[in-house]
Short mmCIF file of C-alpha atoms and ligand atoms in Angstrom, two decimals:
data_model
loop_
_atom_site.label_atom_id
_atom_site.label_comp_id
_atom_site.label_asym_id
_atom_site.label_seq_id
_atom_site.Cartn_x
_atom_site.Cartn_y
_atom_site.Cartn_z
CA MET A 1 -0.05 -0.01 0.00
CA LYS A 2 1.43 3.40 -1.11
CA ASN A 3 0.76 6.54 0.94
CA ALA A 4 0.18 10.17 0.04
CA ARG A 5 -0.43 13.28 2.03
CA LEU A 6 -2.16 16.20 0.64
CA SER A 7 -2.60 19.68 2.23
CA ILE A 8 -4.81 22.79 1.55
CA CYS A 9 -5.60 25.86 3.21
CA MET A 10 -8.24 28.58 2.51
CA ASP A 11 -5.62 31.34 2.17
CA PHE A 12 -3.71 29.66 -0.58
CA THR A 13 -5.55 29.59 -3.72
CA VAL A 14 -4.63 29.22 -7.47
CA GLY A 15 -7.94 31.37 -8.63
CA SER A 16 -11.13 30.99 -10.01
CA VAL A 17 -12.09 28.63 -12.62
CA ASP A 18 -13.11 30.35 -15.78
CA PRO A 19 -16.15 28.02 -16.91
CA ARG A 20 -14.71 28.26 -20.47
CA LEU A 21 -11.90 25.71 -19.23
CA PHE A 22 -14.50 22.98 -20.03
CA GLY A 23 -14.92 23.93 -23.70
CA SER A 24 -14.86 21.55 -26.68
CA PHE A 25 -14.44 21.59 -30.57
CA ILE A 26 -16.46 20.57 -33.54
CA GLU A 27 -14.61 20.66 -36.75
CA HIS A 28 -16.05 19.90 -40.41
CA LEU A 29 -13.97 16.83 -40.33
CA GLY A 30 -14.98 12.97 -40.56
CA ARG A 31 -18.33 12.39 -39.11
CA ALA A 32 -18.14 15.15 -36.48
CA VAL A 33 -21.03 17.53 -38.00
CA TYR A 34 -22.49 15.07 -40.70
CA GLY A 35 -23.45 11.89 -39.04
CA GLY A 36 -22.42 13.30 -35.60
CA ILE A 37 -24.43 16.44 -34.51
CA TYR A 38 -26.46 16.59 -37.84
CA GLU A 39 -28.19 13.74 -39.25
CA PRO A 40 -31.53 14.56 -40.90
CA GLY A 41 -33.84 11.39 -41.12
CA HIS A 42 -32.30 9.95 -38.02
CA PRO A 43 -35.20 8.99 -35.63
CA GLU A 44 -33.73 11.48 -33.02
CA ALA A 45 -33.25 14.37 -35.55
CA ASP A 46 -35.13 17.61 -34.56
CA GLU A 47 -36.68 19.84 -36.98
CA GLN A 48 -33.20 21.32 -38.14
CA GLY A 49 -31.84 17.84 -38.53
CA PHE A 50 -29.74 17.93 -35.32
CA ARG A 51 -29.69 14.71 -33.41
CA ARG A 52 -31.60 15.17 -30.05
CA ASP A 53 -29.58 12.17 -28.38
CA VAL A 54 -26.40 13.79 -29.02
CA LEU A 55 -27.59 17.04 -27.85
CA GLU A 56 -28.53 15.48 -24.63
CA LEU A 57 -25.10 13.99 -23.92
CA VAL A 58 -23.52 17.35 -24.91
CA ARG A 59 -25.81 19.28 -22.45
CA ALA A 60 -24.93 16.65 -19.78
CA LEU A 61 -21.29 17.61 -20.24
CA LYS A 62 -22.27 21.37 -19.53
CA VAL A 63 -19.86 22.56 -22.28
CA PRO A 64 -19.96 26.24 -22.20
CA LEU A 65 -18.14 26.86 -25.37
CA VAL A 66 -17.54 25.09 -28.72
CA ARG A 67 -14.86 26.05 -31.23
CA TYR A 68 -15.81 25.77 -34.89
CA PRO A 69 -15.37 25.26 -37.66
CA GLY A 70 -11.96 24.03 -37.45
CA GLY A 71 -9.03 23.07 -37.13
CA ASN A 72 -7.15 22.63 -40.27
CA PHE A 73 -10.33 22.94 -42.09
CA VAL A 74 -10.76 26.46 -41.41
CA SER A 75 -7.68 27.44 -43.44
CA GLY A 76 -9.49 26.37 -46.72
CA TYR A 77 -12.98 27.46 -45.67
CA ARG A 78 -15.18 29.97 -47.53
CA TRP A 79 -17.64 30.78 -44.87
CA GLU A 80 -20.01 32.54 -47.46
CA ASP A 81 -20.31 28.87 -48.94
CA GLY A 82 -22.10 27.79 -45.59
CA VAL A 83 -24.72 30.50 -45.54
CA GLY A 84 -27.96 31.21 -47.47
CA PRO A 85 -30.28 28.69 -49.19
CA ARG A 86 -28.95 25.23 -48.83
CA GLU A 87 -29.70 24.26 -52.63
CA ASN A 88 -27.32 27.06 -53.83
CA ARG A 89 -24.39 26.02 -51.44
CA PRO A 90 -21.40 24.46 -53.29
CA ARG A 91 -19.73 21.37 -52.79
CA ARG A 92 -15.96 22.07 -52.29
CA ALA A 93 -12.92 19.68 -52.54
CA GLU A 94 -11.65 20.25 -48.97
CA LEU A 95 -7.93 20.18 -48.98
CA ALA A 96 -6.98 19.71 -45.31
CA TRP A 97 -8.69 16.29 -44.95
CA ARG A 98 -9.23 15.58 -48.47
CA THR A 99 -13.03 15.05 -48.43
CA ILE A 100 -15.96 16.65 -50.12
CA GLU A 101 -17.50 19.48 -47.92
CA PRO A 102 -21.40 19.68 -49.01
CA ASN A 103 -21.96 22.88 -46.90
CA TRP A 104 -25.14 21.55 -45.48
CA VAL A 105 -24.26 23.04 -42.13
CA GLY A 106 -22.72 26.63 -41.83
CA THR A 107 -22.48 29.43 -39.40
CA ASN A 108 -25.93 30.04 -38.90
CA GLU A 109 -27.19 26.49 -38.30
CA PHE A 110 -24.12 25.80 -36.06
CA ALA A 111 -24.94 28.74 -33.82
CA ASP A 112 -28.30 27.41 -33.45
CA TRP A 113 -27.00 24.07 -32.52
CA ALA A 114 -24.55 25.70 -30.02
CA ALA A 115 -27.61 27.53 -28.56
CA LYS A 116 -29.47 24.27 -28.23
CA ALA A 117 -26.52 22.64 -26.56
CA GLY A 118 -26.34 25.49 -24.04
CA ALA A 119 -22.85 26.54 -25.31
CA GLU A 120 -21.26 29.66 -26.98
CA VAL A 121 -19.30 29.47 -30.23
CA MET A 122 -15.81 30.04 -30.32
CA MET A 123 -15.34 31.25 -34.03
CA ALA A 124 -12.21 30.56 -36.01
CA VAL A 125 -11.59 32.56 -38.92
CA ASN A 126 -9.54 31.68 -42.00
CA LEU A 127 -5.96 33.25 -41.90
CA GLY A 128 -4.35 30.54 -44.21
CA SER A 129 -5.97 31.03 -47.61
CA ARG A 130 -7.80 34.16 -46.79
CA GLY A 131 -7.45 37.15 -44.57
CA MET A 132 -8.51 40.40 -42.85
CA LYS A 133 -11.33 41.24 -45.15
CA GLU A 134 -13.12 37.97 -44.96
CA ALA A 135 -12.60 37.80 -41.19
CA ARG A 136 -14.02 41.32 -40.67
CA ASN A 137 -16.91 40.55 -42.98
CA LEU A 138 -17.76 37.45 -40.99
CA VAL A 139 -17.65 39.61 -37.63
CA GLU A 140 -20.26 41.90 -39.18
CA TYR A 141 -22.26 38.92 -40.48
CA CYS A 142 -22.50 37.34 -37.17
CA ASN A 143 -22.67 40.15 -34.76
CA PHE A 144 -23.97 43.46 -36.34
CA PRO A 145 -27.73 43.84 -35.60
CA GLY A 146 -28.49 45.03 -39.36
CA GLY A 147 -27.99 48.14 -41.39
CA ALA A 148 -25.07 47.19 -43.25
CA ALA A 149 -24.59 44.73 -46.11
CA TRP A 150 -23.17 41.59 -44.46
CA SER A 151 -25.47 41.87 -41.51
CA ASP A 152 -28.46 42.57 -43.85
CA LEU A 153 -27.29 39.32 -45.69
CA ARG A 154 -27.63 37.38 -42.43
CA GLN A 155 -31.10 38.96 -41.85
CA SER A 156 -32.15 37.77 -45.43
CA HIS A 157 -31.15 34.41 -44.66
CA GLY A 158 -33.46 34.22 -41.95
CA TRP A 159 -31.49 35.19 -38.78
CA THR A 160 -32.88 38.40 -37.71
CA THR A 161 -30.89 38.64 -34.45
CA PRO A 162 -27.23 38.66 -34.37
CA HIS A 163 -25.40 35.69 -33.00
CA ASP A 164 -23.28 37.91 -30.86
CA ILE A 165 -20.10 35.58 -30.89
CA LYS A 166 -17.83 36.94 -28.19
CA LEU A 167 -14.70 34.76 -28.73
CA TRP A 168 -12.64 34.35 -32.16
CA CYS A 169 -9.59 32.41 -33.17
CA LEU A 170 -7.18 34.10 -35.54
CA GLY A 171 -6.66 31.22 -37.77
CA ASN A 172 -5.39 27.69 -36.79
CA GLU A 173 -2.06 26.26 -36.33
CA MET A 174 -0.33 28.80 -38.61
CA ASP A 175 3.18 27.52 -37.77
CA GLY A 176 2.44 24.09 -39.09
CA PRO A 177 3.73 23.19 -42.72
CA TRP A 178 0.62 21.01 -43.07
CA GLN A 179 -1.46 24.16 -42.75
CA ILE A 180 -3.19 25.50 -45.83
CA GLY A 181 -1.33 28.81 -46.08
CA HIS A 182 1.36 28.13 -43.47
CA LYS A 183 3.19 31.28 -42.57
CA THR A 184 6.36 32.41 -40.86
CA ALA A 185 5.87 33.90 -37.29
CA ASP A 186 6.58 37.53 -38.78
CA GLU A 187 4.08 36.88 -41.60
CA TYR A 188 1.57 35.48 -39.28
CA GLY A 189 2.09 37.97 -36.44
CA ARG A 190 1.59 41.02 -38.76
CA LEU A 191 -1.62 39.44 -40.29
CA ALA A 192 -2.96 38.62 -36.88
CA CYS A 193 -2.55 42.21 -35.62
CA GLU A 194 -4.09 43.89 -38.57
CA THR A 195 -6.89 41.28 -38.80
CA ALA A 196 -7.43 41.91 -35.01
CA LYS A 197 -7.70 45.54 -35.37
CA ALA A 198 -10.32 45.38 -38.12
CA MET A 199 -12.31 42.63 -36.31
CA LYS A 200 -12.39 44.75 -33.13
CA TRP A 201 -13.33 47.76 -35.09
CA ALA A 202 -16.36 45.93 -36.30
CA ASP A 203 -17.25 44.71 -32.67
CA PRO A 204 -15.07 46.17 -29.89
CA SER A 205 -16.76 43.58 -27.47
CA ILE A 206 -15.01 40.60 -29.01
CA GLU A 207 -12.04 38.66 -27.45
CA LEU A 208 -9.22 37.30 -29.73
CA VAL A 209 -6.91 34.20 -29.60
CA ALA A 210 -3.69 34.36 -31.57
CA CYS A 211 -2.15 31.13 -32.72
CA GLY A 212 0.69 29.71 -30.76
CA SER A 213 2.48 26.66 -31.61
CA SER A 214 0.82 23.54 -32.94
CA HIS A 215 2.57 21.42 -30.19
CA LYS A 216 5.54 21.98 -27.88
CA ASN A 217 7.98 19.84 -30.08
CA MET A 218 7.54 22.30 -33.01
CA PRO A 219 11.01 23.47 -34.08
CA THR A 220 9.91 27.21 -33.71
CA PHE A 221 8.24 26.67 -30.29
CA ALA A 222 8.54 29.64 -28.02
CA SER A 223 10.30 31.83 -30.55
CA TRP A 224 7.02 31.68 -32.45
CA GLU A 225 4.91 32.80 -29.45
CA ALA A 226 7.53 35.58 -28.86
CA ALA A 227 7.41 36.86 -32.28
CA VAL A 228 3.72 36.68 -32.86
CA LEU A 229 3.13 38.45 -29.57
CA GLU A 230 5.79 41.10 -30.51
CA HIS A 231 3.37 42.02 -33.25
CA ALA A 232 0.15 41.40 -31.78
CA TYR A 233 0.31 41.93 -28.00
CA GLU A 234 -1.67 44.98 -27.94
CA GLN A 235 -4.56 43.52 -30.24
CA VAL A 236 -5.03 40.10 -28.79
CA ASP A 237 -6.18 38.46 -25.58
CA TYR A 238 -4.99 34.94 -25.48
CA ILE A 239 -2.49 32.59 -27.25
CA SER A 240 -3.35 29.10 -28.09
CA LEU A 241 -1.70 25.76 -27.14
CA HIS A 242 -2.44 22.43 -28.63
CA ALA A 243 -1.43 19.01 -27.45
CA TYR A 244 -2.32 15.46 -28.12
CA TYR A 245 -0.89 12.51 -26.27
CA SER A 246 -0.15 8.95 -27.53
CA ASN A 247 0.27 5.55 -26.03
CA ALA A 248 1.61 3.98 -29.10
CA ASP A 249 4.40 2.43 -27.06
CA ASN A 250 1.92 0.80 -24.72
CA ASP A 251 3.70 1.82 -21.76
CA ILE A 252 1.34 2.88 -19.18
CA ALA A 253 3.66 4.53 -16.72
CA ASP A 254 5.10 6.72 -19.48
CA PHE A 255 1.70 7.63 -20.87
CA LEU A 256 0.43 8.72 -17.71
CA ALA A 257 3.35 10.83 -16.96
CA ARG A 258 2.46 13.02 -19.94
CA SER A 259 0.44 15.17 -17.70
CA LEU A 260 3.89 16.65 -16.74
CA ASP A 261 4.38 17.53 -20.45
CA MET A 262 1.26 19.74 -20.44
CA ASP A 263 2.45 21.32 -17.16
CA THR A 264 5.67 22.33 -18.65
CA PHE A 265 4.05 23.46 -21.85
CA ILE A 266 1.72 25.84 -19.94
CA ARG A 267 4.48 27.16 -17.74
CA SER A 268 6.66 27.85 -20.75
CA VAL A 269 3.95 29.67 -22.76
CA ALA A 270 3.05 31.91 -19.77
CA ALA A 271 6.70 32.74 -19.34
CA VAL A 272 6.84 33.87 -23.09
CA CYS A 273 3.67 35.91 -22.55
CA ASP A 274 5.16 37.58 -19.45
CA TYR A 275 8.46 38.22 -21.15
CA VAL A 276 6.77 39.90 -24.01
CA GLN A 277 4.54 42.13 -21.58
CA ALA A 278 7.75 42.98 -19.74
CA LYS A 279 9.44 44.00 -22.99
CA LYS A 280 6.65 46.01 -23.79
CA LYS A 281 6.19 47.54 -20.36
CA GLY A 282 2.53 46.45 -20.85
CA LYS A 283 -0.23 46.41 -18.40
CA LYS A 284 -2.25 43.68 -19.94
CA GLN A 285 -1.47 39.91 -19.13
CA ILE A 286 -2.01 37.52 -21.86
CA HIS A 287 -3.87 34.46 -20.91
CA LEU A 288 -3.81 31.05 -22.37
CA SER A 289 -6.25 29.20 -24.64
CA PHE A 290 -5.62 25.57 -24.54
CA ASP A 291 -7.99 25.02 -27.49
CA GLU A 292 -7.05 21.73 -28.68
CA TRP A 293 -6.12 18.79 -26.06
CA ASN A 294 -6.76 15.21 -25.79
CA VAL A 295 -5.33 11.63 -26.55
CA TRP A 296 -4.96 10.99 -30.16
CA TYR A 297 -3.31 7.86 -31.72
CA HIS A 298 -5.65 4.88 -32.15
CA SER A 299 -6.97 6.03 -35.39
CA HIS A 300 -3.75 6.84 -37.38
CA GLY A 301 -3.57 3.64 -39.06
CA GLN A 302 -6.94 3.06 -40.12
CA ASP A 303 -7.24 6.82 -41.41
CA LYS A 304 -4.45 6.00 -43.93
CA LYS A 305 -6.80 3.43 -45.60
CA ILE A 306 -9.64 5.98 -46.24
CA ALA A 307 -9.96 6.88 -49.83
CA PRO A 308 -9.97 10.62 -50.47
CA TRP A 309 -12.80 12.82 -51.69
CA SER A 310 -16.00 11.48 -50.09
CA ILE A 311 -18.47 13.10 -47.63
CA ALA A 312 -18.10 12.64 -43.92
CA PRO A 313 -15.87 9.41 -43.90
CA PRO A 314 -15.01 7.79 -40.55
CA GLN A 315 -11.82 9.85 -40.13
CA VAL A 316 -10.00 10.31 -36.77
CA GLU A 317 -12.29 8.00 -34.90
CA ASP A 318 -10.15 7.10 -31.85
CA VAL A 319 -11.85 4.48 -29.78
CA TYR A 320 -10.79 5.30 -26.18
CA THR A 321 -9.56 2.91 -23.67
CA PHE A 322 -9.71 3.14 -19.81
CA ALA A 323 -6.10 3.99 -19.96
CA ASP A 324 -6.91 6.87 -21.94
CA ALA A 325 -9.48 8.05 -19.59
CA LEU A 326 -7.04 8.00 -16.85
CA LEU A 327 -4.65 10.42 -18.87
CA VAL A 328 -7.52 12.80 -19.65
CA GLY A 329 -8.39 12.77 -15.86
CA SER A 330 -4.85 13.85 -15.10
CA LEU A 331 -4.82 16.62 -17.91
CA LEU A 332 -7.90 18.02 -16.60
CA ILE A 333 -6.18 18.20 -13.09
CA THR A 334 -3.34 19.81 -14.79
CA LEU A 335 -5.61 22.41 -16.51
CA LEU A 336 -7.33 23.05 -13.05
CA ARG A 337 -4.03 23.53 -11.37
CA HIS A 338 -3.27 26.33 -13.77
CA ALA A 339 -6.57 28.12 -13.81
CA ASP A 340 -4.94 31.41 -12.98
CA ARG A 341 -3.33 31.38 -16.48
CA VAL A 342 -5.47 28.92 -18.71
CA LYS A 343 -8.82 30.64 -19.10
CA ILE A 344 -10.06 28.63 -22.09
CA ALA A 345 -9.62 24.93 -23.00
CA CYS A 346 -11.27 22.80 -25.62
CA LEU A 347 -11.32 19.11 -25.44
CA ALA A 348 -10.65 18.22 -29.09
CA GLN A 349 -13.08 17.15 -30.22
CA LEU A 350 -16.78 16.42 -29.10
CA VAL A 351 -18.42 13.93 -31.44
CA ASN A 352 -17.05 11.13 -33.26
CA VAL A 353 -13.66 12.67 -34.10
CA ILE A 354 -11.34 12.02 -31.24
CA ALA A 355 -14.38 12.50 -29.18
CA PRO A 356 -16.07 11.66 -25.88
CA ILE A 357 -19.34 10.96 -27.88
CA MET A 358 -19.74 8.39 -30.58
CA THR A 359 -22.65 7.75 -32.77
CA ALA A 360 -23.69 5.01 -35.10
CA THR A 361 -25.30 6.42 -38.32
CA GLY A 362 -28.87 5.70 -38.01
CA GLY A 363 -28.24 4.22 -34.65
CA PRO A 364 -27.66 5.19 -31.10
CA ALA A 365 -24.97 7.50 -29.41
CA TRP A 366 -22.85 6.46 -26.61
CA CYS A 367 -20.24 7.68 -24.27
CA GLN A 368 -16.64 6.88 -24.75
CA THR A 369 -14.44 6.26 -21.51
CA ILE A 370 -12.97 9.87 -21.73
CA TYR A 371 -16.66 11.16 -21.33
CA TYR A 372 -16.48 10.39 -17.56
CA PRO A 373 -13.55 12.35 -16.21
CA PHE A 374 -14.75 15.36 -18.41
CA LEU A 375 -18.31 15.07 -17.09
CA HIS A 376 -16.92 15.07 -13.44
CA ALA A 377 -14.64 17.93 -13.81
CA SER A 378 -17.10 20.23 -15.79
CA SER A 379 -19.83 19.45 -13.17
CA TRP A 380 -17.88 19.89 -10.09
CA GLY A 381 -14.59 21.75 -11.05
CA ARG A 382 -16.06 25.13 -11.05
CA GLY A 383 -15.29 27.57 -8.34
CA THR A 384 -11.97 28.36 -6.74
CA VAL A 385 -8.87 26.01 -7.20
CA LEU A 386 -7.04 25.54 -4.01
CA GLN A 387 -3.28 25.13 -4.08
CA THR A 388 -3.07 21.50 -3.42
CA GLN A 389 0.35 20.26 -1.96
CA VAL A 390 0.82 16.50 -2.90
CA ASP A 391 3.35 14.53 -1.19
CA ALA A 392 3.26 11.13 -2.95
CA PRO A 393 5.76 8.48 -3.99
CA LYS A 394 7.43 9.31 -7.35
CA TYR A 395 8.61 7.05 -10.30
CA ASP A 396 10.70 7.38 -13.30
CA SER A 397 9.62 6.41 -16.71
CA ARG A 398 10.91 6.27 -20.31
CA HIS A 399 10.69 9.84 -20.89
CA PHE A 400 10.15 11.45 -17.54
CA THR A 401 11.72 11.41 -14.15
CA ASP A 402 10.19 12.02 -10.65
CA VAL A 403 6.51 11.54 -11.75
CA PRO A 404 4.30 11.83 -8.84
CA SER A 405 2.07 8.76 -8.78
CA LEU A 406 -0.77 10.73 -7.62
CA ASP A 407 -2.33 13.80 -9.51
CA ALA A 408 -4.72 15.57 -7.21
CA VAL A 409 -6.52 18.81 -7.04
CA PHE A 410 -9.13 20.44 -4.60
CA VAL A 411 -11.93 22.90 -5.98
CA LEU A 412 -14.08 24.64 -3.61
CA GLY A 413 -17.63 25.36 -5.32
CA GLU A 414 -18.90 28.68 -5.91
CA THR A 415 -20.96 28.47 -2.83
CA GLY A 416 -18.34 27.73 -0.62
CA ASP A 417 -19.97 24.72 1.04
CA ILE A 418 -18.91 21.97 -1.37
CA LEU A 419 -15.45 20.70 -1.82
CA THR A 420 -14.30 18.34 -4.51
CA LEU A 421 -11.11 16.46 -4.86
CA PHE A 422 -10.06 15.12 -8.22
CA ALA A 423 -7.28 12.49 -8.08
CA VAL A 424 -5.75 10.05 -10.27
CA ASN A 425 -3.72 7.12 -8.80
CA LYS A 426 -1.23 6.26 -11.42
CA ASP A 427 0.30 3.30 -9.35
CA GLY A 428 -0.12 0.18 -11.54
CA GLN A 429 0.57 -2.24 -8.39
CA GLU A 430 -1.01 -0.78 -5.32
CA GLU A 431 -3.99 1.01 -3.86
CA MET A 432 -2.96 4.53 -2.33
CA THR A 433 -3.87 5.64 1.11
CA LEU A 434 -4.59 9.32 1.12
CA ASN A 435 -4.54 11.65 4.01
CA ALA A 436 -5.38 15.23 3.37
CA SER A 437 -5.47 18.23 5.74
CA LEU A 438 -8.10 20.77 5.15
CA ASN A 439 -6.55 23.28 7.14
CA GLY A 440 -8.84 26.25 8.25
CA LEU A 441 -11.71 25.21 5.99
CA GLY A 442 -13.91 23.87 8.99
CA ASN A 443 -15.59 20.48 9.13
CA TRP A 444 -16.77 18.41 6.36
CA ARG A 445 -18.49 15.08 5.57
CA VAL A 446 -18.05 12.96 2.58
CA THR A 447 -21.22 12.78 0.42
CA GLU A 448 -19.77 10.76 -2.42
CA HIS A 449 -16.78 8.73 -3.83
CA LEU A 450 -16.85 8.17 -7.34
CA VAL A 451 -14.19 6.07 -9.02
CA LEU A 452 -13.55 5.07 -12.60
CA ALA A 453 -11.36 1.77 -12.50
CA HIS A 454 -11.18 -1.25 -14.56
CA ASP A 455 -9.00 -4.45 -14.32
CA GLN A 456 -8.19 -4.09 -18.35
CA LEU A 457 -6.43 -1.06 -19.21
CA ASP A 458 -7.61 -1.45 -22.98
CA ALA A 459 -11.25 -1.86 -21.90
CA VAL A 460 -13.47 0.31 -24.17
CA ASN A 461 -17.01 1.34 -24.61
CA SER A 462 -18.61 0.36 -27.99
CA LEU A 463 -22.07 0.07 -29.67
CA ASP A 464 -22.59 -3.38 -28.44
CA ASN A 465 -21.16 -2.72 -24.95
CA PRO A 466 -21.61 0.93 -24.36
CA ASN A 467 -21.33 0.78 -20.33
CA ARG A 468 -18.27 -1.44 -19.98
CA VAL A 469 -16.20 1.48 -18.65
CA ALA A 470 -18.49 3.54 -16.21
CA PRO A 471 -17.95 5.36 -13.02
CA ARG A 472 -19.26 3.70 -9.85
CA ARG A 473 -19.66 4.81 -6.22
CA ILE A 474 -17.45 3.40 -3.73
CA SER A 475 -17.25 3.94 0.25
CA GLN A 476 -13.45 4.31 0.73
CA ALA A 477 -13.44 8.01 1.91
CA GLN A 478 -14.03 9.52 5.43
CA ALA A 479 -13.89 12.96 6.74
CA ASP A 480 -13.09 13.51 10.52
CA GLY A 481 -13.32 17.26 11.28
CA ASP A 482 -10.79 18.92 8.77
CA THR A 483 -9.10 15.65 7.95
CA LEU A 484 -9.93 13.58 4.83
CA THR A 485 -8.84 9.99 4.46
CA ALA A 486 -9.32 7.78 1.44
CA ARG A 487 -8.30 4.66 -0.35
CA LEU A 488 -7.91 5.12 -4.19
CA PRO A 489 -7.74 1.76 -6.14
CA SER A 490 -4.71 1.14 -8.23
CA LEU A 491 -5.02 2.91 -11.60
CA SER A 492 -8.11 4.90 -10.95
CA TRP A 493 -9.83 8.14 -11.50
CA ASN A 494 -11.54 9.35 -8.38
CA VAL A 495 -13.93 12.35 -7.38
CA ILE A 496 -14.62 12.71 -3.65
CA ARG A 497 -17.25 15.33 -2.85
CA LEU A 498 -17.49 16.73 0.63
CA ALA A 499 -20.13 19.11 2.25
CA LYS A 500 -19.51 21.64 4.86
CA VAL A 501 -20.89 20.23 8.44
O1 AHR B 601 -8.44 18.15 -34.09
C1 AHR B 601 -7.93 17.57 -35.21
C2 AHR B 601 -6.67 18.49 -35.86
O2 AHR B 601 -5.60 18.65 -35.14
C3 AHR B 601 -7.07 19.95 -35.95
O3 AHR B 601 -7.81 20.11 -37.26
C4 AHR B 601 -5.79 20.53 -36.12
O4 AHR B 601 -5.85 21.94 -35.59
C5 AHR B 601 -4.85 19.75 -35.17
O5 AHR B 601 -3.72 19.38 -35.77
#
């Protein structure tokens, strides 16, 4: 049996959680839109063709924000193709994913879908193959009440009230050679700066996210962020981070250590933002938008076999294991531990494409393993993150040293009378006994201990067996005054909820 000690104190907080930390992402890619959120003719389809069963699973996740329409897709997208009468919309050869985009769903329909899902749209503009003018026109189309050509056009399309989209991405992964219209940091920084000015002149209430590096191992990482912010510091509010993690080596200890990679990534980007702020003697702190994060590797092989140029082929459909859910839990804990700097994060993606929700065309929808840690964190991870001292045994793995075998964070709920501990026991051999001092927080009682555990790391949920990996309640936690003790099963995601006595 391993032992861990935790300590929190009311006076030491990380900060309040921005609800947008639990955002997600829908791209025109594979079956995310067509066959995912939208399937006219499906028994669950509503009057607009949106699947009610999918909407229900999305609403349960309380996703406050959904990034759209890409992703790599956005760098070839003409948003004008997706508005107006459907019968006039063109089919386009989509170069990022080599499919045919029929434009059955566009800006207006997606805004309606997001409203039904209880989420705001985080809109990305095309700064790959297009530029400032088209981006500024889209802001007017979406946000102007009317009285100018683009907003009048929206009204003529049947949307009389503006969508009022508050958060916009200035392109996507512009540092990546795979991107349509890939740019150098200086080219992109200038374009982002000028586009941001025009977009904010069209609507001064919007916030903007500049593209950071596509991942931490990009050759231009850190110098890209510095150069982009040198150009655009005054105009933008956030810089983006993207990261996908793999267990292709089938090495669970090394895989679960990857939350340390996310932690280092966040610290490094925050340091670059602060460097530029200091250099510019600026007052504004640039915050982080971790707008693509997840596990992604299962589908790489099968995607190579998909023939190009069809509509909505089953691309990027990772089937997530129980092991993946553990890492997703650790990544959520890492994001919460940086809630002072990471204000926006998007689990990439939401339906079918590297997603917590899967659908069968014409059939049911179900929850993948990773649905559950996200559900728990989004449901109970709002409020104030408390600095959580973790003293747990450490291990070394292939790529990491001194990996804590316990990831943990406490969040005090918005009303102050609910305290939630999220914890992942990464030890593959033993249960962990946890002893937490809740210094100065008063007396508590445990109301619930939820656990996601499974004796097979590669267990998955599927159409035939949708509940193979699902959380269950256990009774292995007790609070005595201001001390919490618990036993966490080997390799488990845990949520321990306490109420003030
Ligand atoms: O989420 C899938 C893809 O991953 C996105 O289109 C791109 O931005 C990233 O490389």
